[in-house]
Amino acid sequence: MNTKTIDVTALSARLDEAQRTVTDTTSLAASHDIGIGVDDAYRIQNALIDRRLARGESLVGVKLGFTSRAKMAQMGVSEVIVGRLTDTMRIPDGGNVDLSRFIHPKIEPEIAYRLARDVDLDDPMGDIESCVDAVAPAMEIIDSRYRDFRFTYTDVVADNTSAAGYVIGPWLEPQDVANRAVRLDVGAETVTGSTAAILGNPVRALHALLDISCRRRIPLRAGEVILAGAATAAIPFTAGTAQCDIAGLGRVTVKGIA
Ligand code: 0L1
Ligand code: MG
């Protein structure tokens, strides 16, 4: 049995420093000789978030990652990952973001849900869909703190699932958003896909989130935002406008400033 313990404080400090100083770091797993489990990784993530909250940031929502079957297979896992969103990650629709605050940002199209009321974490069979009062097109900026985006499953959980920024388009009435065509344009690059890439239907992300939040005691509160997962592969976020269009939901844009 492994009797050594993980130094959660030191590992969270390392990731926090990488983010604050915009300097990449190496895989925790690769440089840690005792192995980091999934529970340890969420403990490191929690400690990382506590550091941000201690600096005055506030929690505004959660995000899911590894919601595409292809990505799960690639990582050899069957469970989605959850990260936390804070107020400093929010960029207004149509707004500018200074790219120098990121190490090597990528951007991806997402569906956002908004919670009208708290979710009961003691009821894993609860009706999370009824807690949602709005849905919107969105984009997430991911910025792994690991060199060259090279990480293990537990590394990326510890690193708050690469969360770095997000922008949300117009909120609309809750509706079925299965199989909507998605297009993301970033400069000369375009990627197209479907919301079906998000667990077959983005609404499944809500149920996956409920399951993991109940088990890991991740609060889901009224007013918070949920990013359901990427609808296409992420593409590098270079200077200029990134624009995401989702059929029937509309458009969301953000401008990256070099
Ligand atoms: O889907 C996501 O939000 C990305 C999760 C982290 C994986 C990555 O950084 O590529
Ligand atoms: Mg994402």
Short mmCIF file of N, CA, C and O and ligand atoms in Angstrom, two decimals, residues 63-66 71 81 108 110 140 142 144 149 151 156 161-162 230, ligand 1:
data_model
loop_
_atom_site.label_atom_id
_atom_site.label_comp_id
_atom_site.label_asym_id
_atom_site.label_seq_id
_atom_site.Cartn_x
_atom_site.Cartn_y
_atom_site.Cartn_z
N LYS A 63 -17.33 23.80 -15.30
CA LYS A 63 -17.18 23.38 -16.70
C LYS A 63 -16.89 21.90 -16.74
O LYS A 63 -16.29 21.35 -15.81
N LEU A 64 -17.33 21.29 -17.80
CA LEU A 64 -17.00 19.88 -18.00
C LEU A 64 -15.97 19.74 -19.10
O LEU A 64 -15.92 20.54 -20.04
N GLY A 65 -15.15 18.72 -18.97
CA GLY A 65 -14.18 18.40 -20.01
C GLY A 65 -14.23 16.91 -20.30
O GLY A 65 -14.85 16.13 -19.57
N PHE A 66 -13.57 16.53 -21.37
CA PHE A 66 -13.55 15.14 -21.84
C PHE A 66 -14.97 14.63 -22.07
O PHE A 66 -15.31 13.49 -21.72
N LYS A 71 -12.23 11.77 -27.05
CA LYS A 71 -11.25 12.25 -26.08
C LYS A 71 -11.17 11.29 -24.88
O LYS A 71 -10.09 11.02 -24.36
N ILE A 81 -14.53 15.19 -16.68
CA ILE A 81 -13.84 15.93 -15.62
C ILE A 81 -14.57 17.24 -15.40
O ILE A 81 -15.24 17.77 -16.30
N GLU A 108 -12.66 26.93 -27.82
CA GLU A 108 -13.55 25.86 -28.28
C GLU A 108 -15.00 26.27 -28.09
O GLU A 108 -15.32 27.02 -27.16
N GLU A 110 -18.90 25.86 -27.10
CA GLU A 110 -19.57 25.16 -26.00
C GLU A 110 -21.04 25.56 -25.95
O GLU A 110 -21.45 26.57 -26.51
N GLU A 140 -15.16 28.52 -24.69
CA GLU A 140 -14.24 28.42 -23.57
C GLU A 140 -12.81 28.60 -24.07
O GLU A 140 -12.44 28.07 -25.12
N ILE A 142 -9.22 27.53 -23.18
CA ILE A 142 -8.45 26.62 -22.33
C ILE A 142 -6.98 26.96 -22.46
O ILE A 142 -6.52 27.39 -23.53
N SER A 144 -3.79 25.09 -20.78
CA SER A 144 -3.13 24.16 -19.87
C SER A 144 -1.89 24.83 -19.30
O SER A 144 -1.13 25.48 -20.01
N PHE A 149 0.78 21.42 -23.59
CA PHE A 149 -0.50 20.75 -23.36
C PHE A 149 -0.30 19.24 -23.14
O PHE A 149 -1.15 18.45 -23.48
N PHE A 151 -0.22 16.28 -20.65
CA PHE A 151 -0.65 15.99 -19.27
C PHE A 151 -1.34 14.64 -19.22
O PHE A 151 -1.78 14.11 -20.23
N VAL A 156 -4.57 17.02 -15.47
CA VAL A 156 -5.49 18.04 -15.98
C VAL A 156 -6.61 18.33 -14.97
O VAL A 156 -7.08 19.46 -14.86
N THR A 161 -8.77 21.58 -14.98
CA THR A 161 -9.22 21.19 -16.32
C THR A 161 -8.90 22.24 -17.39
O THR A 161 -9.67 22.46 -18.32
N SER A 162 -7.76 22.88 -17.23
CA SER A 162 -7.25 23.87 -18.20
C SER A 162 -8.12 25.13 -18.30
O SER A 162 -7.94 25.95 -19.21
N ALA A 230 -16.83 20.72 -25.00
CA ALA A 230 -16.53 21.23 -26.34
C ALA A 230 -17.31 20.47 -27.41
O ALA A 230 -17.44 19.25 -27.36
O1 0L1 B 1 -12.93 20.18 -22.78
C1 0L1 B 1 -12.25 20.96 -22.12
O2 0L1 B 1 -12.72 21.96 -21.60
C2 0L1 B 1 -10.79 20.70 -22.02
C3 0L1 B 1 -10.46 19.92 -20.81
C4 0L1 B 1 -8.99 19.87 -20.62
C5 0L1 B 1 -8.27 19.21 -21.73
C6 0L1 B 1 -7.41 20.15 -22.49
O3 0L1 B 1 -6.82 21.07 -21.94
O4 0L1 B 1 -7.28 19.91 -23.70
#
